[in-house]
XYZ file of C-alpha atoms in Angstrom:
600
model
C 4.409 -129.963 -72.741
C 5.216 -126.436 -72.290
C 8.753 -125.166 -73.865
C 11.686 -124.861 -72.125
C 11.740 -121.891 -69.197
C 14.352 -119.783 -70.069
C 15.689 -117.160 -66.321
C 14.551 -114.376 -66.738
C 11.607 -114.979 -69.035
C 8.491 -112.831 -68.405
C 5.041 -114.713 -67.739
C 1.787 -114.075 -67.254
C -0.459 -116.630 -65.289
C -4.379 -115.332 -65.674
C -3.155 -111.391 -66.584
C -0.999 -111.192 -63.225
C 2.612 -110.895 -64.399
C 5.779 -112.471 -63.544
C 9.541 -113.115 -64.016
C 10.679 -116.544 -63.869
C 13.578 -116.299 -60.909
C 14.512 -120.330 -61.058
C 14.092 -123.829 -62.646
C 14.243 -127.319 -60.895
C 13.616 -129.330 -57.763
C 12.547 -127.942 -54.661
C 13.532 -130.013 -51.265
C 10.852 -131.990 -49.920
C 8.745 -131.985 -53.396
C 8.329 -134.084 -56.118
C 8.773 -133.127 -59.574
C 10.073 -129.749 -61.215
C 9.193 -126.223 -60.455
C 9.160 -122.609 -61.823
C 10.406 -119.778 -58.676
C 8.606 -116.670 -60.118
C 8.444 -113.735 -58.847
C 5.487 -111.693 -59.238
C 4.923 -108.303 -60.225
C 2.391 -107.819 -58.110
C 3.867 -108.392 -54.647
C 1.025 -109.314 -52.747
C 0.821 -112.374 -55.076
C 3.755 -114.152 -53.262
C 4.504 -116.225 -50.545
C 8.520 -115.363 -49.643
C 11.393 -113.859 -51.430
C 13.056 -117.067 -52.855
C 13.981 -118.084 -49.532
C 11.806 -121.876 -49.002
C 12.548 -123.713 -45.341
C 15.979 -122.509 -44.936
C 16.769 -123.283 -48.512
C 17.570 -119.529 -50.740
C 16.827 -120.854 -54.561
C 16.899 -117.678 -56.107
C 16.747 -113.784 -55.056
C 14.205 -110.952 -56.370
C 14.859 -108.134 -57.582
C 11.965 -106.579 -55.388
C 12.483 -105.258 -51.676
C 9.222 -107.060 -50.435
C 9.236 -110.658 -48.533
C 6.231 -112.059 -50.141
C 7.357 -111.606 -54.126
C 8.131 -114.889 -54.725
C 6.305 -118.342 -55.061
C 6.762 -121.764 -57.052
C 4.581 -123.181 -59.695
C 4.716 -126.162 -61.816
C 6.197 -126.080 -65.569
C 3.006 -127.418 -66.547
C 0.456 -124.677 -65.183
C -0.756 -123.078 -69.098
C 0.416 -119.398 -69.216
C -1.249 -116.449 -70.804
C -0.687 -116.624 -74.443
C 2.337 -114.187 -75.747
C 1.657 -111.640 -78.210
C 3.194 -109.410 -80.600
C 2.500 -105.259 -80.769
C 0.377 -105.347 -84.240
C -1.833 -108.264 -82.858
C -2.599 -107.094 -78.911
C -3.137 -103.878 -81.341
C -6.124 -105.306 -83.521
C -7.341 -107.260 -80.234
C -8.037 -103.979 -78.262
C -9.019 -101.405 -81.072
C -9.858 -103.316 -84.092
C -11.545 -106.944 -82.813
C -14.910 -105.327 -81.682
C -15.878 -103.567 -85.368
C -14.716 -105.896 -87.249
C -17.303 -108.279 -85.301
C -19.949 -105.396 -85.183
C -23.374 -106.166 -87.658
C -25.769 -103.697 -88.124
C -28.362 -105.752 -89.044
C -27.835 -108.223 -86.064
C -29.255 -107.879 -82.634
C -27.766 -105.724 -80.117
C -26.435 -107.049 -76.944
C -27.582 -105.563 -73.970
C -25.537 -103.784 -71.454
C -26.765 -104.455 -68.244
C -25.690 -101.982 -65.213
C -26.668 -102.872 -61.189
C -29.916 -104.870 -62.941
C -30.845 -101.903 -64.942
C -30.339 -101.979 -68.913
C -28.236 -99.698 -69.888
C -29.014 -97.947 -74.137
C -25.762 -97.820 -76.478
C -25.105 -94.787 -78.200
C -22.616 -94.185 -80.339
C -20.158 -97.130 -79.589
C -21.052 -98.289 -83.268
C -19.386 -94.791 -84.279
C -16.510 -94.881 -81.778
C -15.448 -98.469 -82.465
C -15.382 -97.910 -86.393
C -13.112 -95.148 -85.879
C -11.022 -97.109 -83.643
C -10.882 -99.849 -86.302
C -9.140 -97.105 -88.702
C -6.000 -98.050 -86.994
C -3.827 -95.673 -89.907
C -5.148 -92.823 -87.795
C -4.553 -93.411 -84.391
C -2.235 -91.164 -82.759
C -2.366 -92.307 -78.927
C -2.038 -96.301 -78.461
C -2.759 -97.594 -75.351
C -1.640 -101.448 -75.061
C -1.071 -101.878 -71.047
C -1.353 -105.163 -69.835
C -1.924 -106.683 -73.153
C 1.091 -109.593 -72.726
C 2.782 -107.749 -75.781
C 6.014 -109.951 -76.107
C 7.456 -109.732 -79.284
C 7.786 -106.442 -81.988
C 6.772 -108.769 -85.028
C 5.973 -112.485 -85.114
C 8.543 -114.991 -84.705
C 10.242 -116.671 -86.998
C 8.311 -119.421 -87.379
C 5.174 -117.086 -87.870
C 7.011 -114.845 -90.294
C 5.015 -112.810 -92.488
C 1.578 -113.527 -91.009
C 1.039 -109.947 -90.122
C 1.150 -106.158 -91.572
C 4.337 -104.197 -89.928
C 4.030 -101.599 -87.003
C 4.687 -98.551 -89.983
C 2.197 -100.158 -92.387
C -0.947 -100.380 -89.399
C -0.470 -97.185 -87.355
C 2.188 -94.644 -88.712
C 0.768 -91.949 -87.051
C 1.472 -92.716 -83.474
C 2.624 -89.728 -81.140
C 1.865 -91.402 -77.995
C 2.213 -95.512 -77.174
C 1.604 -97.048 -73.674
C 3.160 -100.426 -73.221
C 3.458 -101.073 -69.647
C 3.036 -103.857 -67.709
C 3.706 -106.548 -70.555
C 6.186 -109.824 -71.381
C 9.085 -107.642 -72.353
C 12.376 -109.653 -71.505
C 14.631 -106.635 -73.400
C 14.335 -103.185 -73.648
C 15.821 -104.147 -77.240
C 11.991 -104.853 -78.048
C 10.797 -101.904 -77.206
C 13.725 -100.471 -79.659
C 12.310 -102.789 -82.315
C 8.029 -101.323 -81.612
C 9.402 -97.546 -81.692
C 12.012 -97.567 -84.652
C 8.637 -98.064 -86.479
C 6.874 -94.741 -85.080
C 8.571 -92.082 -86.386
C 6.437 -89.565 -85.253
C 6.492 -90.960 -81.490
C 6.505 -88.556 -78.746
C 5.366 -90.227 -75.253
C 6.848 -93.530 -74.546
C 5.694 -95.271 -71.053
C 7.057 -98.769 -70.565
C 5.820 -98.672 -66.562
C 5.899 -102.219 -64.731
C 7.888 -104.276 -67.640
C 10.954 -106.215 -66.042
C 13.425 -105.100 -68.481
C 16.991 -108.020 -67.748
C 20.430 -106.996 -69.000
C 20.055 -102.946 -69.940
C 23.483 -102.184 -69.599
C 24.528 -104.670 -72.224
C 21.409 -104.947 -74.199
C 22.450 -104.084 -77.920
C 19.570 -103.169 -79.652
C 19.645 -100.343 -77.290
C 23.085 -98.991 -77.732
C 22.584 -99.244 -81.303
C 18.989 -97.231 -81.226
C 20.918 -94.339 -82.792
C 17.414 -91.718 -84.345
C 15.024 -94.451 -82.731
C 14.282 -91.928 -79.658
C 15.208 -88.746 -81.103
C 11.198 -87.052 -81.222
C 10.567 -88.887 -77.565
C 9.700 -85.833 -75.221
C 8.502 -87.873 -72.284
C 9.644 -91.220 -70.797
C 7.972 -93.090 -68.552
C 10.034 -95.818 -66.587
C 7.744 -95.982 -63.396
C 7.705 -99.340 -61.139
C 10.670 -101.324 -63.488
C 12.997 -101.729 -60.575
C 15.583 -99.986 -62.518
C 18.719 -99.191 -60.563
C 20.111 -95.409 -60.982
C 22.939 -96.291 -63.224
C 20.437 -98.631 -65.430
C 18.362 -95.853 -65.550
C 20.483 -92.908 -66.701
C 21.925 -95.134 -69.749
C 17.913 -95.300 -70.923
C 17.934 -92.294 -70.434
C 20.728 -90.859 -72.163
C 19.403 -92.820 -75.303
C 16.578 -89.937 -75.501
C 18.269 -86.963 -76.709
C 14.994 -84.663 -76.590
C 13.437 -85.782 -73.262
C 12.669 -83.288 -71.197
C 10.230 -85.547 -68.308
C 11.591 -88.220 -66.620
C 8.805 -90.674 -64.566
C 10.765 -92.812 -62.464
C 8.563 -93.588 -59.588
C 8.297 -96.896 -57.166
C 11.834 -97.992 -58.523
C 13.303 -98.977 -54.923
C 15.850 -95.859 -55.025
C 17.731 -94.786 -52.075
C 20.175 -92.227 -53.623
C 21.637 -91.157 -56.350
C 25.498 -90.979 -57.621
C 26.580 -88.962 -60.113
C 25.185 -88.689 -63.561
C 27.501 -89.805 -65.783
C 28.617 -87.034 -68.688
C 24.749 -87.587 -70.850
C 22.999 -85.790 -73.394
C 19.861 -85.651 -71.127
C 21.623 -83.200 -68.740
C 20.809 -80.154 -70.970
C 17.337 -80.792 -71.779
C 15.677 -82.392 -68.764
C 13.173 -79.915 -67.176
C 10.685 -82.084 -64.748
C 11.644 -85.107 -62.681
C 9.235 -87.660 -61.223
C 10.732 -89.889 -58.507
C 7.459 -90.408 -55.915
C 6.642 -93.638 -53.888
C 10.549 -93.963 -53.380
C 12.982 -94.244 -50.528
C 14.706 -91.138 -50.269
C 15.209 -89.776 -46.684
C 16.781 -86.705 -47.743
C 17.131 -83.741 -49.651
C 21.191 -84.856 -50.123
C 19.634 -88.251 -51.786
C 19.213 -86.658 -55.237
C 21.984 -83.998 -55.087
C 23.668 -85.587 -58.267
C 19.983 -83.988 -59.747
C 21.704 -80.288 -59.500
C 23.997 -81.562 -62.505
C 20.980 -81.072 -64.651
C 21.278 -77.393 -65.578
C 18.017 -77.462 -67.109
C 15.689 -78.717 -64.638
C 12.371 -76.909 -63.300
C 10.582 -79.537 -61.572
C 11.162 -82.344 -59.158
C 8.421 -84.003 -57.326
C 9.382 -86.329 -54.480
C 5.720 -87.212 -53.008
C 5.446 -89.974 -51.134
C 9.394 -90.831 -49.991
C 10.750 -90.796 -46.551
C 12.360 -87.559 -46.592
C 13.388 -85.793 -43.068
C 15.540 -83.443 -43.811
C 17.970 -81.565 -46.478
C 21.242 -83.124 -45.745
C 21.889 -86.418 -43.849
C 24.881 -88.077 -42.008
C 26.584 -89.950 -45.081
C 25.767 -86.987 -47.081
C 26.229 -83.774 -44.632
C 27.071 -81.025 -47.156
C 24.158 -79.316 -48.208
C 22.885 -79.417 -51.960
C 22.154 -76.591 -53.918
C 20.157 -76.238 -57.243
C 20.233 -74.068 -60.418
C 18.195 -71.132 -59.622
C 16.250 -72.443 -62.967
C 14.353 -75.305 -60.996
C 11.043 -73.553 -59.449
C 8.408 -76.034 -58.804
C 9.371 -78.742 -55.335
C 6.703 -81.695 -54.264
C 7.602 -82.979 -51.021
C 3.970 -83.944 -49.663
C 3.355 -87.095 -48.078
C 6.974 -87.344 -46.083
C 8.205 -87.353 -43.157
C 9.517 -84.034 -42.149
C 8.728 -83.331 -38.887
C 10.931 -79.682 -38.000
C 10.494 -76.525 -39.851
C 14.345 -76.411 -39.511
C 14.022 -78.041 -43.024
C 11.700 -75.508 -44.353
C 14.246 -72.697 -43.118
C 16.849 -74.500 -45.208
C 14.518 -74.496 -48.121
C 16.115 -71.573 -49.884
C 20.089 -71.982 -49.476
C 19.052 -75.863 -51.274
C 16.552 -73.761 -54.289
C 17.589 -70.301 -54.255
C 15.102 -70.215 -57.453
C 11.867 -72.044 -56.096
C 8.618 -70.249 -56.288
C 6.042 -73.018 -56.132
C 6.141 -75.796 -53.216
C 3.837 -78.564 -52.442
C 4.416 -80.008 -48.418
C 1.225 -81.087 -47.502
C 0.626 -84.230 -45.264
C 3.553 -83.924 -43.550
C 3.993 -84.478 -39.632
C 4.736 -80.948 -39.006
C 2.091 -79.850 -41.400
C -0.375 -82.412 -39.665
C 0.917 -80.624 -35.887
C 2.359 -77.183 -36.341
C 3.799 -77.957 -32.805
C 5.670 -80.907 -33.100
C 8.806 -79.131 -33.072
C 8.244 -76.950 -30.372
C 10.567 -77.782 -27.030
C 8.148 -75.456 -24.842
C 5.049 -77.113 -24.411
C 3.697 -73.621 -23.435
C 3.837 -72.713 -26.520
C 1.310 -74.435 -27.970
C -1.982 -71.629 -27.926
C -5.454 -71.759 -27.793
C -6.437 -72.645 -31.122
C -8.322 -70.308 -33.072
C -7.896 -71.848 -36.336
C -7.467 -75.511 -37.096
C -4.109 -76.829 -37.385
C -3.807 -77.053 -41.127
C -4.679 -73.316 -41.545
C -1.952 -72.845 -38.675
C 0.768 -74.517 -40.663
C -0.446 -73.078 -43.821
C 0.242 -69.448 -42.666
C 3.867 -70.528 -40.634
C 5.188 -72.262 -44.249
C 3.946 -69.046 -45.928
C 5.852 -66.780 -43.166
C 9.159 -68.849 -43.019
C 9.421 -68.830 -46.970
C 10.704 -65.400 -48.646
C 8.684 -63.673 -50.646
C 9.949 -64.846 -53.881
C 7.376 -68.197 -52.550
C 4.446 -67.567 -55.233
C 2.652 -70.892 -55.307
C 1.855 -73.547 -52.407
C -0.205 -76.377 -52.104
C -1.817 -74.932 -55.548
C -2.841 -71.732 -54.201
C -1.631 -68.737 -55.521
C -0.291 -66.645 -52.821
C -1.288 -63.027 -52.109
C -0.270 -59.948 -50.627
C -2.959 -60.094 -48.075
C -2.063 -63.748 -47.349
C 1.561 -62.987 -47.125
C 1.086 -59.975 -44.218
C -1.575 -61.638 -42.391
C 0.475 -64.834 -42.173
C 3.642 -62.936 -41.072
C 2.034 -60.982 -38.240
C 0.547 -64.281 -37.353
C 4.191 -65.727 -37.398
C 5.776 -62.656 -35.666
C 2.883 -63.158 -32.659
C 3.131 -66.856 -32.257
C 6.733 -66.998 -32.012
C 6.757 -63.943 -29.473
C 4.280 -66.544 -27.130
C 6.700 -68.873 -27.828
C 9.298 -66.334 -26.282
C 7.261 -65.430 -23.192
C 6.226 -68.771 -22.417
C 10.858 -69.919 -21.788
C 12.776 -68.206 -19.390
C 14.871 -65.243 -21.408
C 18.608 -66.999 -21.200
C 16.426 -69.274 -23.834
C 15.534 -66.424 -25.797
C 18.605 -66.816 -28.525
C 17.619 -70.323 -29.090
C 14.508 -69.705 -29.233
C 15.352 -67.263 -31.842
C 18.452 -69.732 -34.001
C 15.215 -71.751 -34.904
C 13.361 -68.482 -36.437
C 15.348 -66.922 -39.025
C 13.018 -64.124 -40.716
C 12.600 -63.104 -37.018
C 14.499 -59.966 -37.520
C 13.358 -59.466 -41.021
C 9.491 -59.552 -40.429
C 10.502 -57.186 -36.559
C 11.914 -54.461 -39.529
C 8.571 -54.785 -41.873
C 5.920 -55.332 -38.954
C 8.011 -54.418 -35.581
C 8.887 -56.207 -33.323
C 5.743 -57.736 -30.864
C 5.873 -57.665 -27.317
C 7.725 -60.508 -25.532
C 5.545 -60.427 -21.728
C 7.154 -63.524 -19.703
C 4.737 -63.883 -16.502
C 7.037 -64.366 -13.290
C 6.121 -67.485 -11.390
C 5.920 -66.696 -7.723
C 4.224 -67.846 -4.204
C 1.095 -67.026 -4.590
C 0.585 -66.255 -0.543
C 2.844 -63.224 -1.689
C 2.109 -59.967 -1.686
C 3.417 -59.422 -5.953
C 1.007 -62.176 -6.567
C -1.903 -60.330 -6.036
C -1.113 -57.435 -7.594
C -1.319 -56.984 -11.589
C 1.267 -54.454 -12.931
C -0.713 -52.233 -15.903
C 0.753 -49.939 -18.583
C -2.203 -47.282 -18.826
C -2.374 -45.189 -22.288
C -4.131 -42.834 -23.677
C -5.630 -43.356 -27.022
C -4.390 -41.073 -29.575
C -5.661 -37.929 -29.992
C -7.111 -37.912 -26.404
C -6.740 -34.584 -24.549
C -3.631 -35.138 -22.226
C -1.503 -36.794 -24.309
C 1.433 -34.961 -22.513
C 0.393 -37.764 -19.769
C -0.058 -40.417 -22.429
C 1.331 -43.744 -20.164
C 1.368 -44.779 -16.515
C 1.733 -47.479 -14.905
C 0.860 -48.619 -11.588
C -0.011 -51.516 -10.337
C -3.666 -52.781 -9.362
C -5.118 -56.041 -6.683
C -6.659 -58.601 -8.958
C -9.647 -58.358 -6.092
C -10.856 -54.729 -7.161
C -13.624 -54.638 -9.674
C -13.913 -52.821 -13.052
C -15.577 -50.349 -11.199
C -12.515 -49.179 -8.747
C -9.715 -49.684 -11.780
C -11.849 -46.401 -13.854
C -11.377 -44.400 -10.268
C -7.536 -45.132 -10.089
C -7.590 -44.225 -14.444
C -9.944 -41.118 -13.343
C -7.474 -40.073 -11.052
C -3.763 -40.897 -13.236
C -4.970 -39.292 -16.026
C -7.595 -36.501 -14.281
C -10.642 -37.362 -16.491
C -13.719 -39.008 -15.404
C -14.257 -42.605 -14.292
C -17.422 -42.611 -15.986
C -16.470 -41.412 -19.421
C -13.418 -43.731 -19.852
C -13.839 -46.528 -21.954
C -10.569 -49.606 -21.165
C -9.820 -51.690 -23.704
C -7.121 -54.666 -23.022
C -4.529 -55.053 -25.507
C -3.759 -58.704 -25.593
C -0.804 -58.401 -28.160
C -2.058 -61.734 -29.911
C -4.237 -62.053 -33.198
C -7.261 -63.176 -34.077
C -8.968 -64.210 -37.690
C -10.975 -61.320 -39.223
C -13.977 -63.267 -41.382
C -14.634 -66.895 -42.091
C -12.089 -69.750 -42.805
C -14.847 -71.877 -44.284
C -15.153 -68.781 -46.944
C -11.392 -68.801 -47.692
C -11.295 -72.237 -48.042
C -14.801 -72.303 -50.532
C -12.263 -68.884 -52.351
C -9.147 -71.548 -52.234
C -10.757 -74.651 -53.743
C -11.863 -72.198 -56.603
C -8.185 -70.777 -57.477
C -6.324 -73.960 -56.940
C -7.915 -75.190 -60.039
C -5.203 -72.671 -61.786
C -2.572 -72.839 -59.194
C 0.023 -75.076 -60.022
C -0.941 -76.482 -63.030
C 0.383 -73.383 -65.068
C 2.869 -73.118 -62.897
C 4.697 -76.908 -64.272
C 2.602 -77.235 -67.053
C 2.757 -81.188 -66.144
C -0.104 -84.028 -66.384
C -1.092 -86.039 -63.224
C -1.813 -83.189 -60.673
C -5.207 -82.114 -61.335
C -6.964 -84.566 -59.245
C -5.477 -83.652 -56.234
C -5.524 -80.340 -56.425
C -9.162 -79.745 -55.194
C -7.700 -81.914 -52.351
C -4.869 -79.684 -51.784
C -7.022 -76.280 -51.512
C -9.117 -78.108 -48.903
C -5.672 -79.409 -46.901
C -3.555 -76.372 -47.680
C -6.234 -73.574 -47.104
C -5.121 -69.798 -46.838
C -6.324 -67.705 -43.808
C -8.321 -65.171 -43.058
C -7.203 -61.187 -42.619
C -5.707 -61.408 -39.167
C -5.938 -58.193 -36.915
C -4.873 -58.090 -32.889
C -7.107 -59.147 -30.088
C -8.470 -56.574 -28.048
C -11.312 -56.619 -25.278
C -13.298 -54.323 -23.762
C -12.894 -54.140 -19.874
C -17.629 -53.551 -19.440
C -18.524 -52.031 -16.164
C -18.992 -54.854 -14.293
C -18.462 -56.041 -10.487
C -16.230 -58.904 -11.389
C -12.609 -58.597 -10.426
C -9.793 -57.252 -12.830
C -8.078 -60.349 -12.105
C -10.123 -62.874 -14.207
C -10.885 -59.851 -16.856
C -7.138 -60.289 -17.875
C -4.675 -62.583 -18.693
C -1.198 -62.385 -16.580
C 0.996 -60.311 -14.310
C 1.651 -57.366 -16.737
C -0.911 -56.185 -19.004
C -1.385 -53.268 -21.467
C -4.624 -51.369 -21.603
C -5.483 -48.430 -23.856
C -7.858 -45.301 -22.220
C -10.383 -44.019 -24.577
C -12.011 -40.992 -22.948
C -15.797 -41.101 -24.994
């Protein structure tokens, strides 16, 4: 018969891992059962909750975490740190025979030759010299042996002294206490990641307010996907005195409150809190407390917008913190990328990818006119609006380094979308047009300000509406330039042909030496994207990796250069009105045009 469950006891049935939630009858059943519920949600079949009948709760969000199985079912055996040790680096060597036939490794029916693992698993059998331990999933339970097993084994200091980085997540860990006993052992520990245990009781747990010099060396902590509450996690935390990254991702947080007077406060410098439930900026303000902090990625939350109704001030950060990952949310106006800098006055590196207003540059837009032709694809659209509505102290995003070339090209870009935007609303919605652009007047100083042309709607049986107003002028350094501009206004029915006589005459040249060329007033892309993006792919490699100086990122930033890709030089359109029989009116665009007279 198995022993006794005890609440709260950690299991594992055939490696998936559990927490035992409940002990006893079930209505409608015979015998005894064990409510369990599972690490791995997926596993389950409700949340404690059987026919009406609420046996026990989970500490997981998810309705399928829970299930019942019988006190009798055999569980994975429990082990302690110095044996799930030998198991995974020590079992294979000691078992390896030089003299005995190999085994052969077979891969997709093909037979695979072995070289070397004879030389890598001796080394891994000297287990005095390991310095990085990896013991994941290896139902590590205990520190040493129990007492009834009592001196059967070597201790953690004697087998591997020279540990600087362990890995025990996902194991039978009922106390964080344990994990006290494994690392008081390791006194040259550096990296601690207990991801996935089920740690009960952390606020009281004794072994861990008594840890005193156990943590002091730890650098980086790793409490991913333990279900942690805020308050449970900033007492772990502020038993580290050197940590300076925090990995707290997939722990079902909401918000924050306020970080309690901790040592950890002073020495933090990168935050990981991805895959949680944020919705807002104002969700982690209590993080500005941390007067050290550089980093802070929030991938993967649902974040909308900077502040929120419960929490409508707006936060602001030490100008020390730099580096912001918000990819993969749901932001949806670049209202919040306007409020970007009042939040980080310091930031200079930004990751925002996957987005919905990344995804559809447009979404925000309330005139629908003011969605253009598209030159570029969407993604290089957004790229280039982020890059204009940031200021220029922006020097990373998405993992590319940005330019001087990228930064003026995506302005102008900016500057000539948003004056579309302007002629495509009637002008008593020009100032709140202009509320939702705030570099507006900044980039009209640097660049100027474009040319806002709204076309009139009118009856088209009228006499205006076949009739296109021009702005003729000469090129500079044309002869005449004392009659540089007229206007007048032409039929849409005359041909090229007839507009050079009425330029011939304005301006008193010849129709046949006069070259027109139509200023649009928008931009177009000067070379390829698919170059730029080949160029982008290369440098993101660098980008924000020396930027943070963090693990973890590298494999998506390839991704990111392809997603985030910087544009092309951007110049403005023009067209050359050719000699031609076709009518003026379908050789430009509008009411009012602007054409430039270049006597050849």
């Amino acid at each position: 018969m198995p022993s006794e469950a005890i609440i709260g006891q950690r299991r594992s049935y055939d490696g998936a891992l559990c927490t035992v939630r409940y002990s006893g009858e079930v209505a409608g059943t015979t015998g005894s059962w064990l409510g369990v519920e599972w690490d791995d949600t997926s596993r389950g079949k409700h949340d404690g909750q059987h026919r009406g009948v609420r046996y026990f709760s989970c500490k997981s969000k998810s309705p399928t975490a829970a299930s019942f199985v019988r006190p009798t079912r055999p569980a994975d055996a429990r082990q302690t740190f110095v044996s799930a040790l030998n198991l995974k680096y020590a079992s294979d060597a000691a078992k390896t025979d030089d003299s005995a036939p190999k085994k052969q490794i077979i891969i997709s029916g093909k037979v695979a030759e072995e070289i070397g693992f004879d030389k890598i698993r001796r080394q891994q059998a000297q287990l005095a010299e390991l310095k990085n331990v990896f013991l994941d999933g290896t139902q590590i339970a205990y520190a040493s042996p129990p007492p009834d097993q009592a001196g059967s084994e070597q201790s953690i200091s004697q087998v591997c002294p020279k540990v600087t980085e362990l890995d025990l997540s996902r194991n039978l860990f009922g106390q964080l206490g344990t994990v006290v006993d494994i690392c008081a052992e390791l006194k040259n520990l550096q990296v601690l990641r207990v991801k996935g245990n089920r740690f009960q009781n952390v606020l009281e747990d004794e072994k861990l307010e008594t840890a005193g010099p156990v943590f002091q060396n730890i650098r980086e902590l790793a409490i991913d996907e333990t279900l942690l509450s805020w308050p449970e996690i900033c007492h772990v935390v502020s038993k580290f005195p050197s940590v300076n990254s925090l990995f707290s991702s997939a722990n079902q947080l909401s918000s924050l409150s306020v970080i309690p007077t901790a040592s950890f406060t002073s020495t933090l410098v990168s935050v990981h809190m991805e895959f949680n439930e944020f919705t807002s900026i104002a969700d982690i303000a209590p993080l500005a407390a941390i007067t050290s902090l550089r980093n802070i990625h929030l991938k993967s939350n649902r974040i909308t917008s900077i502040t929120s109704p419960s929490s409508p001030t707006t936060p602001v950060f030490e100008k020390n913190l730099a580096y912001l990952d918000v990819s993969y949310n749901q932001i949806s106006s670049w209202s919040f990328i306007d409020a970007l800098p009042t939040s980080f006055p310091g930031l200079t590196s930004l990751r925002f990818a996957h987005n919905p207003i990344y995804d559809n540059p447009d979404l925000d837009t309330t005139t629908a006119a003011a969605a253009t032709s598209k030159t570029t694809s969407s993604t290089e659209e957004a790229y280039m609006l982020l890059l204009a509505r940031l200021p220029p102290t922006m020097k990373i995003i998405n993992f590319s380094t940005i330019t001087a070339a990228d930064r003026s090209n995506a302005e102008m870009f900016y500057l000539s979308r948003t004056a579309r935007q302007l002629s495509a609303a009637p002008e008593s919605e020009e100032a709140s047009i202009l509320s939702r652009h705030r570099r507006w007047a900044e980039l009209c100083d640097a660049y100027g300000e474009p040319a806002v042309i709204r076309r009139k709607e009118m009856n088209p049986n009228f006499l205006d509406a076949r009739l296109i107003g021009v702005e003729f002028h000469l090129a500079s350094g044309t002869a005449g330039e004392s009659m540089a501009t007229k206007k007048t206004q032409i039929p849409k029915a005359f041909d090229i042909y007839a507009v050079k006589g009425i330029v011939g005459r304005l301006f008193g040249v010849e129709p046949l030496r006069v070259r027109l060329v139509w200023e649009t007033g928008e931009w177009d892309p000067v070379g390829g994207f698919d170059e730029a993006e080949e160029e982008e792919g290369e440098e993101g490699e660098e980008g924000e990796e020396g930027e943070e100086g963090e693990e973890g990122e590298e494999g998506e930033e390839g991704e990111e250069g392809k997603e985030g890709g910087k544009a092309g030089r951007w110049v403005k359109r023009e067209t050359e009105l050719r000699d031609s029989p076709r009518q003026f009116g379908y050789c430009v665009d509008g009411l009012e045009v602007k054409i430039r007279v270049e006597v050849i």
